[in-house]
CSV table of C-alpha atoms in Angstrom, one decimal:
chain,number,residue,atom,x,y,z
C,474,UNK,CA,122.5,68.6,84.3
C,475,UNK,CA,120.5,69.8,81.4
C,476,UNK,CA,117.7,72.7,81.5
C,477,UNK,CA,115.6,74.5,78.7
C,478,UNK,CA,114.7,78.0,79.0
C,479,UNK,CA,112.2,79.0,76.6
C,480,UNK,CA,111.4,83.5,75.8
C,481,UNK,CA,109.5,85.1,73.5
C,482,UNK,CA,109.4,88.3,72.3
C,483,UNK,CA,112.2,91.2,72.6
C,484,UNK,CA,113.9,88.5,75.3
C,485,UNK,CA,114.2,86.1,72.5
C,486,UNK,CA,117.1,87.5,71.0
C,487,UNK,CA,119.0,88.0,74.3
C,488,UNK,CA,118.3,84.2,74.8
C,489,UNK,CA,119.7,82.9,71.8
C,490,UNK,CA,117.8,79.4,71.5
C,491,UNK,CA,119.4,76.8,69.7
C,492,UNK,CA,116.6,73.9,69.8
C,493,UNK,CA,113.9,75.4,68.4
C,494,UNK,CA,113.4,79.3,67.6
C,495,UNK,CA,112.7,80.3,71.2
C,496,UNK,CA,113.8,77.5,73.4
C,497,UNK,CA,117.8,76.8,74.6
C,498,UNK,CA,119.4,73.8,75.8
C,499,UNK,CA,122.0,74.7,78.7
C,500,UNK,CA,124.0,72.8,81.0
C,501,UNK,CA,124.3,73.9,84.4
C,502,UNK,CA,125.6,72.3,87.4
C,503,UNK,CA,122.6,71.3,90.0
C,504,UNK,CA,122.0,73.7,93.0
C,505,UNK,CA,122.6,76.8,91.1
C,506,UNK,CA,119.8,79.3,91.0
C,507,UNK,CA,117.8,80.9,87.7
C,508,UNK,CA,119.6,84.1,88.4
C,509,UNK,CA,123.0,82.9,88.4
C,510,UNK,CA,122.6,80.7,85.4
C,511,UNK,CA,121.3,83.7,83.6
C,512,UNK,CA,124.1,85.4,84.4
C,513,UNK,CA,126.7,82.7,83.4
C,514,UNK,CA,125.0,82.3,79.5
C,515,UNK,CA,125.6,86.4,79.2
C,516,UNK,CA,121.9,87.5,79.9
C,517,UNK,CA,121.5,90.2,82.3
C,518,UNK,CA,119.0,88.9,84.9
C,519,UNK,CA,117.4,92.8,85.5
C,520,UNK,CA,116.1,91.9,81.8
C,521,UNK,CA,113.7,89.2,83.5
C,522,UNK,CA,111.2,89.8,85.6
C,523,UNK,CA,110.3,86.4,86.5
C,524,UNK,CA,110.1,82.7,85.0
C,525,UNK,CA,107.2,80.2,84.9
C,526,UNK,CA,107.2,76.3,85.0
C,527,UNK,CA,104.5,74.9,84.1
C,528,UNK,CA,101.6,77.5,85.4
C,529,UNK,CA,103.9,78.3,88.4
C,530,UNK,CA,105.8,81.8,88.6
C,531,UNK,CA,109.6,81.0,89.7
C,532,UNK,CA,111.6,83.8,90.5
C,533,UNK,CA,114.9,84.6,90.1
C,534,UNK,CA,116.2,82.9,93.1
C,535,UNK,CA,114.6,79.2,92.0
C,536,UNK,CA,117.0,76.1,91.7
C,537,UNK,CA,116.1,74.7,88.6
C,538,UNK,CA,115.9,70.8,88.8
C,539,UNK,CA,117.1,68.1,85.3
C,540,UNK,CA,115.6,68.7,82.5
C,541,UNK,CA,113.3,71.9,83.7
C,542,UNK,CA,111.9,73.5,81.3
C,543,UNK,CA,111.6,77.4,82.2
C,544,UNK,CA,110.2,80.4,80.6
C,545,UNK,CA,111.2,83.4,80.8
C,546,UNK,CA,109.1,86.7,81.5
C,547,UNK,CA,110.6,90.0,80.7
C,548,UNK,CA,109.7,93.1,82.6
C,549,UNK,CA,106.8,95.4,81.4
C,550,UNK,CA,106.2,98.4,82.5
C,551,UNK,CA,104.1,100.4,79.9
C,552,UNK,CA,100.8,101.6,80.7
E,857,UNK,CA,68.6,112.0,86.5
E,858,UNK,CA,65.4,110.4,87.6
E,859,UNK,CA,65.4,107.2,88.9
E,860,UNK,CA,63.8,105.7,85.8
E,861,UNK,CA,66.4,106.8,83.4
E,862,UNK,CA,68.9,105.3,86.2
E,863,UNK,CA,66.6,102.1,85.5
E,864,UNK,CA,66.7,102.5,82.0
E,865,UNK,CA,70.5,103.3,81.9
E,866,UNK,CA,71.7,100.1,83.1
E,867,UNK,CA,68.9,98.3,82.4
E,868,UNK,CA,70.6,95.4,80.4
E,869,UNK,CA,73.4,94.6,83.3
E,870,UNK,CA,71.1,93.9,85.6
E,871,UNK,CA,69.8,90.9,83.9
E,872,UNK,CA,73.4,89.6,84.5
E,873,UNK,CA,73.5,86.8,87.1
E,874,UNK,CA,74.9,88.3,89.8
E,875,UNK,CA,75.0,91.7,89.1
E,876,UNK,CA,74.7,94.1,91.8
E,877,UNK,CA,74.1,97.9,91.1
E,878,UNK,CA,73.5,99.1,94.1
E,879,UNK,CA,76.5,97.6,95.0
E,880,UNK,CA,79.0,99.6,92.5
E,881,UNK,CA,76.8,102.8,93.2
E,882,UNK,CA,78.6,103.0,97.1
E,883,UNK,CA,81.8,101.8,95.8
E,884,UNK,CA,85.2,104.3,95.1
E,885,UNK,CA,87.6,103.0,92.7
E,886,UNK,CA,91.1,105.0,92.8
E,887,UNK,CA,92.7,105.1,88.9
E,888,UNK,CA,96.3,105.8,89.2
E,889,UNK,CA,97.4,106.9,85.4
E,890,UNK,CA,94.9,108.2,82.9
E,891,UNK,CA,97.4,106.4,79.9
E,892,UNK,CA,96.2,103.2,77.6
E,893,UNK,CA,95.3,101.2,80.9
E,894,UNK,CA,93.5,104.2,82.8
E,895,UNK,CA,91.6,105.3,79.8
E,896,UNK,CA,89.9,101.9,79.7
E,897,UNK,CA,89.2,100.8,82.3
E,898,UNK,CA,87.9,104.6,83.5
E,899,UNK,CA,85.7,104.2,80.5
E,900,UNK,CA,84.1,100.9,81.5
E,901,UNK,CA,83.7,101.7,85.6
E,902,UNK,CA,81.8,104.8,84.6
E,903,UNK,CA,79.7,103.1,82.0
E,904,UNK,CA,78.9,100.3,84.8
E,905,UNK,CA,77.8,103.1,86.9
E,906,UNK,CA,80.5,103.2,89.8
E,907,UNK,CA,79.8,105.8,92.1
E,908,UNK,CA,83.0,107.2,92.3
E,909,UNK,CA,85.8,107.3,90.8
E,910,UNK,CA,89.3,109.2,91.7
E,911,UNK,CA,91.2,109.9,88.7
E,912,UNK,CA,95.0,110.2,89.6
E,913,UNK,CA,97.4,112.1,86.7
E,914,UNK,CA,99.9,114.7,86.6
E,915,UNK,CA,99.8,114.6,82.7
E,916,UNK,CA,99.0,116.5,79.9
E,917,UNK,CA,98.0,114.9,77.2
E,918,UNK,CA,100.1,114.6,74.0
E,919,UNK,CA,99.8,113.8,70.7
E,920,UNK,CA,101.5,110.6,70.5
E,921,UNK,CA,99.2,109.6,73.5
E,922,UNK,CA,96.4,109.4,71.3
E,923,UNK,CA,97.4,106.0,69.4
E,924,UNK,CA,95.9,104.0,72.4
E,925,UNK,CA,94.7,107.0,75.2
E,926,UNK,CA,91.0,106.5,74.4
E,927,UNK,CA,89.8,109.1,76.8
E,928,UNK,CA,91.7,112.2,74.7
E,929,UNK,CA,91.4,113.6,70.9
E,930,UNK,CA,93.5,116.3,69.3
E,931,UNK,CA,91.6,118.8,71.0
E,932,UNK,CA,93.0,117.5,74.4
E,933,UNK,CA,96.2,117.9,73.3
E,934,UNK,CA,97.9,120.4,76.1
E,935,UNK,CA,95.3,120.0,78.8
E,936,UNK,CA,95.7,118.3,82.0
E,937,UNK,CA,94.8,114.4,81.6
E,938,UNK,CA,92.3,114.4,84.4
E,939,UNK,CA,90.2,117.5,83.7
E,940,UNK,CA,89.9,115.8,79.7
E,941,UNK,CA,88.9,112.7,81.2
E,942,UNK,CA,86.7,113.9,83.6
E,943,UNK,CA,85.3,116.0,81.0
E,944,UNK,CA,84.7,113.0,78.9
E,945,UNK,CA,83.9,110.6,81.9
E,946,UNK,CA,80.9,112.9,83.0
E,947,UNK,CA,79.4,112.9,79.8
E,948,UNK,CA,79.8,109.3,79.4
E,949,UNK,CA,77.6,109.1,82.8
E,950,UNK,CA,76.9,112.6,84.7
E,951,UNK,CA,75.2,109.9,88.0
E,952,UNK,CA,79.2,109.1,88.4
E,953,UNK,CA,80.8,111.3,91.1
E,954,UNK,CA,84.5,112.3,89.5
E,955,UNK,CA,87.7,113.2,91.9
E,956,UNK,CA,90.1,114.7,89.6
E,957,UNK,CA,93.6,115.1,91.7
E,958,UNK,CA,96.2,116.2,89.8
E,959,UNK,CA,99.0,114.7,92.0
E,960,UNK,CA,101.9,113.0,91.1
E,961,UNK,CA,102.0,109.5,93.0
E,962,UNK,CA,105.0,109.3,95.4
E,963,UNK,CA,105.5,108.3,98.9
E,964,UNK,CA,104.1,111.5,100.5
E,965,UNK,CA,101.2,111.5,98.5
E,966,UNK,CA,100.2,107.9,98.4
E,967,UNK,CA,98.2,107.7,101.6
E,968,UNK,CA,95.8,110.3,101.0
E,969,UNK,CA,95.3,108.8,97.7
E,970,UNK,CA,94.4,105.4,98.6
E,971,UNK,CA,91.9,106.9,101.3
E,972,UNK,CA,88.5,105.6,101.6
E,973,UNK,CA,88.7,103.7,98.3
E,974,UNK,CA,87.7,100.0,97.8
E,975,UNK,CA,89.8,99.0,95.0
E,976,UNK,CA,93.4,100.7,93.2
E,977,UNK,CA,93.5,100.3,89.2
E,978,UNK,CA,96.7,100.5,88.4
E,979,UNK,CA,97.3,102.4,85.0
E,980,UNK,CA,101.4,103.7,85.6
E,981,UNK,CA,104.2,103.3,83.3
E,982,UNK,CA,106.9,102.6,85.6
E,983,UNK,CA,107.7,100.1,88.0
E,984,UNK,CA,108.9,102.8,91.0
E,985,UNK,CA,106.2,103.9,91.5
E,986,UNK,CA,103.9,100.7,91.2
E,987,UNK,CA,106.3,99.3,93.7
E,988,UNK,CA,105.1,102.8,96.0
E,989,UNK,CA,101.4,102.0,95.2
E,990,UNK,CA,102.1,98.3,96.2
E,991,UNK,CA,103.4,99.2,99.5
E,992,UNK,CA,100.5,101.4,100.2
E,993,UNK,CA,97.7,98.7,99.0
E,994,UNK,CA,99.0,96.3,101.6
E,995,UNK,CA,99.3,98.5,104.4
E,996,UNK,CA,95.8,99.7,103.9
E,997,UNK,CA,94.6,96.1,102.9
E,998,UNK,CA,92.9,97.7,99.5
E,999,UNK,CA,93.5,95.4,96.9
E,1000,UNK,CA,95.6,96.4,94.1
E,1001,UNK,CA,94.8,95.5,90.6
E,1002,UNK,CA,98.1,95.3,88.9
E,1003,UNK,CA,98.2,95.9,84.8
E,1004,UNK,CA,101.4,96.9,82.5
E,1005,UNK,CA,101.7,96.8,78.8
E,1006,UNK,CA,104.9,96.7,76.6
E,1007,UNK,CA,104.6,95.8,72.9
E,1008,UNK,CA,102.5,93.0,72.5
E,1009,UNK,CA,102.6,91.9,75.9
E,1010,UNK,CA,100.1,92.3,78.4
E,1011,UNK,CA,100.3,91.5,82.3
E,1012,UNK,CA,97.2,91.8,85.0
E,1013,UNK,CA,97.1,90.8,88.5
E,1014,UNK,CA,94.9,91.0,91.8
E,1015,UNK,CA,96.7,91.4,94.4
E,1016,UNK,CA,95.0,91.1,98.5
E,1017,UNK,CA,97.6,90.1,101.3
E,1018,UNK,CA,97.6,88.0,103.1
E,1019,UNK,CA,94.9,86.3,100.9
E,1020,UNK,CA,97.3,86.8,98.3
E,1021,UNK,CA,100.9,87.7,97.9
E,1022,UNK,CA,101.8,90.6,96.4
E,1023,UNK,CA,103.7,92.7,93.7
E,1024,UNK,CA,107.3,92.3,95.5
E,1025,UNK,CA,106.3,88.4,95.5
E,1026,UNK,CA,106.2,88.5,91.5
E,1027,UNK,CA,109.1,90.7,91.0
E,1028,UNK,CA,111.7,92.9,92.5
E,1029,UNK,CA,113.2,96.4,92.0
E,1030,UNK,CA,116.0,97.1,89.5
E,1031,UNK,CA,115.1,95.5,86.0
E,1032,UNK,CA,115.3,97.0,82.9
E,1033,UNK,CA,112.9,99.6,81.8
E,1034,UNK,CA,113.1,101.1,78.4
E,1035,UNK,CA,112.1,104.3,77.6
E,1036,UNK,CA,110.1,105.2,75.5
E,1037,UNK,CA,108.0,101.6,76.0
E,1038,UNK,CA,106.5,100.5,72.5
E,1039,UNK,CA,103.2,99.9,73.0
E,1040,UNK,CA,100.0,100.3,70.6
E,1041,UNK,CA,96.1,101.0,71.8
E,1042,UNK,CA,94.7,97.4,71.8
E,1043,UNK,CA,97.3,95.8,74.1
E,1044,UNK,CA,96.2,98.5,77.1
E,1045,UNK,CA,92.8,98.3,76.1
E,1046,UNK,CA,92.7,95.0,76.7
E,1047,UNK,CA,94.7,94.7,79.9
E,1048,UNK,CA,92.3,97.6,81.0
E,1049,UNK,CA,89.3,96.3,80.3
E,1050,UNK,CA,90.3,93.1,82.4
E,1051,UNK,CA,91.4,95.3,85.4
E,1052,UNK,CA,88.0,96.5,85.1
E,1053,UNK,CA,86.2,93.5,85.0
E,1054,UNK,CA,88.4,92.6,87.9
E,1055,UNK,CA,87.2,95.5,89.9
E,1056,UNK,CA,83.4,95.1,89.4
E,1057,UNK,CA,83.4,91.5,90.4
E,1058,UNK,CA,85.3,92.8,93.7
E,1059,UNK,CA,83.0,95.7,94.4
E,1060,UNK,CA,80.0,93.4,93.7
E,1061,UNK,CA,81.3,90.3,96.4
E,1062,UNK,CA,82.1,87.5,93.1
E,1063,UNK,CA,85.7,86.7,93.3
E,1064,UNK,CA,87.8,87.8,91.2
E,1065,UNK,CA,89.3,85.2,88.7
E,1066,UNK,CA,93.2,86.9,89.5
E,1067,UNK,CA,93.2,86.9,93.2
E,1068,UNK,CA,96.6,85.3,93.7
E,1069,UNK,CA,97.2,84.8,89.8
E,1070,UNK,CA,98.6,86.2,86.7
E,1071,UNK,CA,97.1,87.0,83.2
E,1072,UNK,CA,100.0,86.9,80.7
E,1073,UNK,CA,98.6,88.3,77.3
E,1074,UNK,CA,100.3,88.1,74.3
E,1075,UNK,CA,98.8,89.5,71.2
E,1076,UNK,CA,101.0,88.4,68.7
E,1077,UNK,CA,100.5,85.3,69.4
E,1078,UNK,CA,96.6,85.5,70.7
E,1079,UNK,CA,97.5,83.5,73.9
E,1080,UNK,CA,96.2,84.1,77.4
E,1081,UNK,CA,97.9,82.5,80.3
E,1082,UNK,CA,97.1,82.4,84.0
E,1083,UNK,CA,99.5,81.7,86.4
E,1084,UNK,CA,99.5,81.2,89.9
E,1085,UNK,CA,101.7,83.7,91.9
E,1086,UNK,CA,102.6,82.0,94.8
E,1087,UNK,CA,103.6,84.4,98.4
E,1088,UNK,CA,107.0,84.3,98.7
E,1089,UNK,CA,108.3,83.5,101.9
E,1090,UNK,CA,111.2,85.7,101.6
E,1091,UNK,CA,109.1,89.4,100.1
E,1092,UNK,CA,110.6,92.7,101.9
E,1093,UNK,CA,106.6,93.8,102.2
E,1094,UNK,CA,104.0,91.0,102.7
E,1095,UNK,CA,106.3,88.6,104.3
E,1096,UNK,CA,108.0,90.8,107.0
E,1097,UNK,CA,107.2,89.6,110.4
């Protein structure tokens, strides 16, 4: 199955998107989790601190469904 | 100060619907980090008239603080963070009752921190110990408005369980963390100033618009995003039978 997963800023770069300039098409087989699809396209999932869909959070540990189409958060810790 | 200059000093808010003084007068807010977030929202909750505030920092201030610190100038540089801001605070508003604890926030000190406070602003720079100040929040049941800056990114929350979930719902120990963390005055300022906000509706009974939600701000861009932040089921601390 197909997902996007969309990042801006500093996470951008890590994502590499090849659709548009922050969004990447990957193919994933269904039932894998966010954090294990991170980790198979090379991005370290500690580098995300959580995704949204649609005005959702979804954390690591979501199962994306066909054609999801996922943001992801990085941490921020600054104050 | 009399009571008329009391009047006459928040005269104007008062006409707000809603508004409560007498309210914020009795309340304690507890300011953990006297940094970009800390300096504004301290700034606003004693120019509202809160009648006490407990300023938490182990800091001095530096010079590269200054670029977004709005509570400090040169002079501070070298002094401990809370006596400058309370310094500053009190001339702001002298009817504001200061607590200026020079502690550093850890799991032994935490508890007497939290004591007798209404609301937590969170103004830290690292995600250890906001996880230790989320941990305390929920076993006192003090809500805990979450803020954090990096860049030109922005995050604030308003966290209550069980009404809400709670930090370890959003995210989990371990990510990455770069140090030094970019991050320019108007970023904090704004996330502050929205943790404030946050905090006066509380004290004053309206709810706040981030119970159980997420403010993503991104400055670059100008975009402001809420969220929901849903409990999850499966958080080590507000999920734990």
């Amino acid at each position: 199955m197909v997902i996007y997963l969309k990042a801006g800023g500093e996470l951008r770069a890590k994502l590499q998107p090849d659709v548009d300039d922050c969004t990447r098409r990957v193919e994933t087989e269904a039932g894998v989790s966010l954090r294990d699809i991170l980790a198979g396209i090379g991005i370290n999932p500690a580098f995300v601190a959580f995704a949204l869909k649609g005005g959702d959070v979804k954390r690591l540990d979501y199962v994306p469904a066909e054609g999801d189409v996922i943001t992801l958060q990085p941490p921020v810790s600054g104050g | 100060m009399g009571r008329e200059r009391e009047s006459e000093r928040y005269s104007r808010q008062i006409l707000v619907p809603g508004w409560n003084q007498e309210k914020l007068k009795r309340a304690t807010a507890l300011i953990v980090g006297l940094g970009g977030l800390g300096s504004a929202s301290a700034l606003y909750l004693a120019g509202a008239g809160i009648g006490r505030l407990r300023l938490c920092d182990c800091d001095k201030v530096e010079r590269s603080d200054l670029n977004r610190q709005v509570l400090y100038e040169e002079s501070s540089i070298g002094s401990f963070k809370v006596e400058e801001a309370g310094r500053r605070l009190a001339a702001l508003n002298p009817l504001v009752e200061l607590e200026k604890l020079n502690v550093f926030l850890d799991s032994h000190t935490v508890g007497e921190l939290v004591k007798g406070c209404q609301v937590i602003l969170d103004g830290l720079d690292n995600l250890e110990s906001r996880f230790i100040l989320n941990q305390e929040s929920f076993k006192k049941r003090i809500p805990y408005i979450y803020g954090a800056v990096h860049g030109w990114l922005g995050y604030a929350g308003f966290f209550h369980p069980p009404q809400t979930g709670c930090l370890a719902c959003l995210m989990q120990p371990g990510l990455s963390q770069p140090e030094p963390v970019p991050v320019f005055g108007t970023v904090p300022g704004m996330i502050g100033l929205v943790q404030a906000t946050e905090a006066i509706k509380w004290i004053q009974g309206i709810a706040p618009s981030l119970l159980g939600r997420l403010l993503i701000y991104d400055g670059l861009h100008l975009t402001f995003d809420l969220v929901n932040v849903d409990k999850n089921p499966a958080c080590p601390l507000c999920s734990k039978k």
